Short mmCIF file of C-alpha atoms and ligand atoms in Angstrom, two decimals:
data_model
loop_
_atom_site.label_atom_id
_atom_site.label_comp_id
_atom_site.label_asym_id
_atom_site.label_seq_id
_atom_site.Cartn_x
_atom_site.Cartn_y
_atom_site.Cartn_z
CA MET D 1 165.53 188.27 93.51
CA VAL D 2 168.48 186.90 95.48
CA GLU D 3 170.89 189.56 94.19
CA THR D 4 168.73 192.68 94.24
CA GLN D 5 166.26 191.97 97.04
CA LEU D 6 168.30 189.85 99.43
CA ARG D 7 172.08 190.26 99.05
CA ARG D 8 171.96 193.97 98.34
CA ARG D 9 169.77 194.54 101.40
CA GLY D 10 172.18 192.77 103.69
CA ILE D 11 171.22 189.10 103.85
CA ARG D 12 174.63 187.45 104.41
CA ASP D 13 173.94 183.83 105.42
CA GLY D 14 175.18 181.83 102.44
CA ARG D 15 172.92 178.89 103.27
CA VAL D 16 169.84 181.13 103.21
CA LEU D 17 170.91 182.66 99.90
CA ARG D 18 171.56 179.23 98.41
CA ALA D 19 168.23 177.80 99.62
CA MET D 20 166.33 180.72 98.13
CA THR D 21 168.27 180.40 94.87
CA GLU D 22 167.42 176.73 94.57
CA ILE D 23 163.80 176.53 95.75
CA PRO D 24 161.39 177.39 92.89
CA ARG D 25 159.23 180.10 94.47
CA GLU D 26 156.86 180.14 91.50
CA GLU D 27 155.75 176.61 92.41
CA PHE D 28 154.30 177.97 95.66
CA VAL D 29 152.28 180.83 94.12
CA PRO D 30 148.82 179.97 92.69
CA PRO D 31 148.83 179.80 88.85
CA GLU D 32 146.78 183.01 88.44
CA HIS D 33 149.42 185.04 90.34
CA ARG D 34 152.49 183.17 89.13
CA VAL D 35 153.94 186.10 87.14
CA GLN D 36 154.26 187.93 90.47
CA SER D 37 156.30 185.18 92.11
CA TYR D 38 159.58 187.12 92.30
CA ARG D 39 158.16 190.55 93.09
CA ASP D 40 159.49 192.53 96.00
CA GLU D 41 156.20 192.31 97.95
CA PRO D 42 153.73 189.82 99.42
CA VAL D 43 151.56 187.98 96.86
CA HIS D 44 148.00 186.69 97.33
CA ILE D 45 147.65 182.94 97.76
CA GLY D 46 143.88 182.76 98.39
CA TYR D 47 141.81 182.67 101.62
CA GLY D 48 142.78 186.31 102.21
CA GLN D 49 146.39 185.26 102.92
CA THR D 50 149.73 186.02 101.30
CA ILE D 51 153.15 184.53 100.65
CA SER D 52 155.57 186.82 102.48
CA GLN D 53 157.87 189.24 100.66
CA PRO D 54 161.07 187.33 99.76
CA TYR D 55 163.24 189.61 101.90
CA MET D 56 161.08 188.91 104.96
CA THR D 57 161.34 185.14 104.46
CA ALA D 58 165.13 185.48 104.13
CA LEU D 59 165.47 187.72 107.18
CA MET D 60 163.32 185.44 109.35
CA ALA D 61 165.41 182.45 108.29
CA GLU D 62 168.70 184.29 108.84
CA VAL D 63 167.95 185.53 112.35
CA LEU D 64 167.32 181.93 113.44
CA GLU D 65 171.03 181.14 112.70
CA LEU D 66 170.30 177.55 111.65
CA ASP D 67 173.19 175.13 111.04
CA GLY D 68 171.30 172.09 109.82
CA THR D 69 170.90 170.22 113.10
CA GLU D 70 167.73 171.85 114.42
CA THR D 71 164.12 170.88 114.87
CA VAL D 72 162.05 173.90 113.78
CA LEU D 73 158.41 174.84 114.30
CA GLU D 74 156.80 177.21 111.84
CA VAL D 75 153.43 178.79 112.65
CA GLY D 76 151.50 179.78 109.51
CA SER D 77 152.44 177.54 106.57
CA GLY D 78 150.47 179.49 103.97
CA CYS D 79 151.60 178.03 100.65
CA GLY D 80 154.58 176.26 102.23
CA TYR D 81 157.39 178.34 100.74
CA ALA D 82 159.06 179.44 103.99
CA ALA D 83 158.71 175.88 105.28
CA ALA D 84 160.63 174.68 102.23
CA VAL D 85 163.37 177.25 102.92
CA LEU D 86 163.55 176.27 106.60
CA GLY D 87 163.59 172.60 105.57
CA ALA D 88 166.75 173.26 103.52
CA LEU D 89 168.41 174.91 106.54
CA ALA D 90 167.44 172.64 109.43
CA ALA D 91 167.15 168.91 110.20
CA ARG D 92 163.35 168.85 110.36
CA VAL D 93 160.44 171.26 110.24
CA VAL D 94 156.91 171.04 111.58
CA THR D 95 154.67 173.72 110.09
CA VAL D 96 151.17 174.40 111.41
CA GLU D 97 148.41 176.06 109.35
CA ILE D 98 144.97 177.02 110.63
CA VAL D 99 143.19 177.22 107.23
CA PRO D 100 142.56 173.65 106.03
CA GLY D 101 142.68 174.58 102.31
CA LEU D 102 146.10 176.20 102.79
CA ALA D 103 147.45 173.25 104.77
CA GLN D 104 146.49 171.08 101.81
CA MET D 105 148.05 173.51 99.34
CA ALA D 106 151.29 173.66 101.33
CA ARG D 107 151.47 169.88 101.51
CA ALA D 108 150.94 169.53 97.74
CA ASN D 109 153.47 172.28 96.91
CA LEU D 110 156.11 170.77 99.17
CA ARG D 111 155.58 167.26 97.85
CA ARG D 112 155.99 168.49 94.27
CA THR D 113 159.11 170.60 94.78
CA VAL D 114 161.20 169.46 97.71
CA ARG D 115 163.03 166.17 97.48
CA ASP D 116 163.87 165.83 101.15
CA ALA D 117 160.73 164.89 103.08
CA ASN D 118 161.81 166.59 106.32
CA VAL D 119 158.86 169.02 106.42
CA THR D 120 155.57 167.99 108.04
CA VAL D 121 152.44 170.11 107.53
CA VAL D 122 149.93 169.98 110.39
CA GLU D 123 146.46 171.50 110.27
CA GLY D 124 145.61 173.32 113.49
CA ASP D 125 146.03 176.35 115.74
CA GLY D 126 149.76 177.03 115.80
CA SER D 127 149.40 179.92 118.24
CA LEU D 128 149.34 177.12 120.83
CA GLY D 129 152.42 175.53 119.24
CA TYR D 130 152.55 171.81 118.58
CA PRO D 131 153.48 170.10 121.85
CA GLU D 132 153.60 166.65 120.25
CA ARG D 133 157.04 167.39 118.72
CA ALA D 134 158.39 169.88 121.29
CA PRO D 135 160.92 171.10 122.28
CA TYR D 136 161.96 173.13 119.21
CA ASP D 137 165.41 174.61 118.71
CA ALA D 138 163.88 177.38 116.62
CA ILE D 139 160.36 178.73 116.06
CA SER D 140 159.26 181.03 113.22
CA VAL D 141 155.86 182.71 113.43
CA ALA D 142 154.67 184.06 110.06
CA ALA D 143 151.64 186.03 111.31
CA GLY D 144 151.37 189.14 113.50
CA ALA D 145 150.58 188.55 117.18
CA PRO D 146 149.41 190.83 120.01
CA ASP D 147 152.24 189.38 122.13
CA VAL D 148 154.65 186.43 122.23
CA PRO D 149 152.43 183.38 122.91
CA LEU D 150 153.50 181.71 126.16
CA PRO D 151 152.92 178.17 124.81
CA LEU D 152 155.56 178.89 122.16
CA LEU D 153 158.09 180.06 124.78
CA ASP D 154 157.33 176.90 126.77
CA GLN D 155 157.94 174.68 123.72
CA LEU D 156 161.22 176.41 122.88
CA ASN D 157 164.38 174.46 123.73
CA ASP D 158 167.07 176.00 125.97
CA PRO D 159 169.09 177.24 124.17
CA GLY D 160 166.60 178.15 121.47
CA ARG D 161 165.39 181.10 119.42
CA LEU D 162 162.08 182.35 118.14
CA THR D 163 161.12 185.03 115.65
CA ILE D 164 157.67 186.65 115.61
CA PRO D 165 155.98 189.86 114.47
CA VAL D 166 154.43 191.55 117.54
CA GLY D 167 152.29 194.66 117.57
CA SER D 168 148.91 195.89 116.38
CA PHE D 169 146.61 194.39 113.79
CA LEU D 170 148.29 196.46 111.05
CA ASP D 171 151.89 197.15 112.11
CA GLN D 172 154.36 195.04 114.00
CA GLU D 173 158.02 194.76 114.95
CA LEU D 174 159.84 191.55 114.07
CA ARG D 175 161.17 190.28 117.38
CA VAL D 176 164.01 187.80 117.80
CA VAL D 177 163.78 186.08 121.17
CA TRP D 178 166.63 183.93 122.54
CA LYS D 179 166.18 181.55 125.47
CA ARG D 180 169.52 180.79 127.15
CA GLY D 181 170.17 179.40 130.60
CA GLY D 182 166.55 180.02 131.52
CA LEU D 183 166.80 183.69 130.58
CA ILE D 184 164.92 185.45 127.78
CA ASP D 185 166.66 188.05 125.62
CA THR D 186 164.72 190.04 122.99
CA ARG D 187 165.80 192.31 120.14
CA VAL D 188 163.89 193.92 117.28
CA ALA D 189 165.09 193.05 113.76
CA THR D 190 162.83 195.36 111.74
CA GLN D 191 159.39 196.91 111.42
CA CYS D 192 156.96 194.79 109.44
CA ARG D 193 153.38 194.15 108.39
CA PHE D 194 152.02 190.61 108.54
CA VAL D 195 148.55 189.12 108.30
CA PRO D 196 147.07 188.63 111.79
CA LEU D 197 147.75 185.54 113.89
CA ARG D 198 144.45 183.90 114.70
CA GLY D 199 143.62 181.26 117.30
CA GLY D 200 143.80 180.98 121.08
CA GLU D 201 146.90 183.17 121.53
CA GLY D 202 146.21 185.38 118.53
CA TRP D 203 143.60 188.01 117.61
CA ASN D 204 140.03 186.85 118.22
N1 SAH B 301 154.91 181.11 105.74
C1 SAH B 301 154.17 181.69 104.64
C2 SAH B 301 153.44 182.95 105.03
C3 SAH B 301 152.06 182.64 105.41
S1 SAH B 301 151.06 184.03 105.82
C4 SAH B 301 155.12 181.93 103.46
O1 SAH B 301 155.84 181.03 103.15
O2 SAH B 301 155.12 182.98 102.86
C5 SAH B 301 150.53 183.56 107.42
C6 SAH B 301 149.73 182.29 107.53
O3 SAH B 301 149.43 182.11 108.89
C7 SAH B 301 148.38 182.29 106.80
O4 SAH B 301 148.34 181.21 105.93
C8 SAH B 301 147.37 182.11 107.94
O5 SAH B 301 146.24 181.32 107.58
C9 SAH B 301 148.21 181.42 108.98
N2 SAH B 301 147.74 181.53 110.38
C10 SAH B 301 147.17 182.57 111.01
N3 SAH B 301 146.91 182.26 112.29
C11 SAH B 301 147.34 180.98 112.49
C12 SAH B 301 147.36 180.09 113.61
N4 SAH B 301 146.88 180.45 114.82
N5 SAH B 301 147.88 178.86 113.43
C13 SAH B 301 148.38 178.47 112.22
N6 SAH B 301 148.38 179.26 111.13
C14 SAH B 301 147.87 180.51 111.26
#
């Protein structure tokens, strides 16, 4: 997976490649889908949700340019895999999941696989962020939004960066937003297709 799906497609951050080599992805995929764990596509994890394609998880981690010192917010824990990757790259991660059964699954998967307990799973509407632990040096949104939620921009540190799929229900562009000196700078990393962001700042 790391060689053919990540390195060959241009993922260069050695820390991202190492984290995804070391974290056992199969431990985050439900037993009935486990043979699909290393496929080059999203895999069902129940509740109509998916674990993202490995390349997408790598790209989203890479564009955040983490050096190990950051406090990171993830919106959309799913099974907890991306949170585990971010946890290996940053100082601490808060990940928010709106489906209670998935929040539980993520917590159990993380507890079983990751030695460092620097990832906290919170059940709730992450489209509003998680002000209790703000500001965040980096924010990763793993579900497609109609626009960049203002509460997330508010909770972003300065300097800080955020990545989020923005677009329609079916197709989005992965945006990378930097906040620096009070200014906002946005670029598009790729086209993508994520499950919809729900909640107050998502799709109703
Ligand atoms: N990060 C996951 C991908 C999860 S898919 C991975 O490691 O592959 C997106 C997740 O976002 C789903 O679990 C979905 O339930 C969740 N989600 C959707 N809207 C949300 C919201 N407003 N707050 C928190 N989680 C949300």
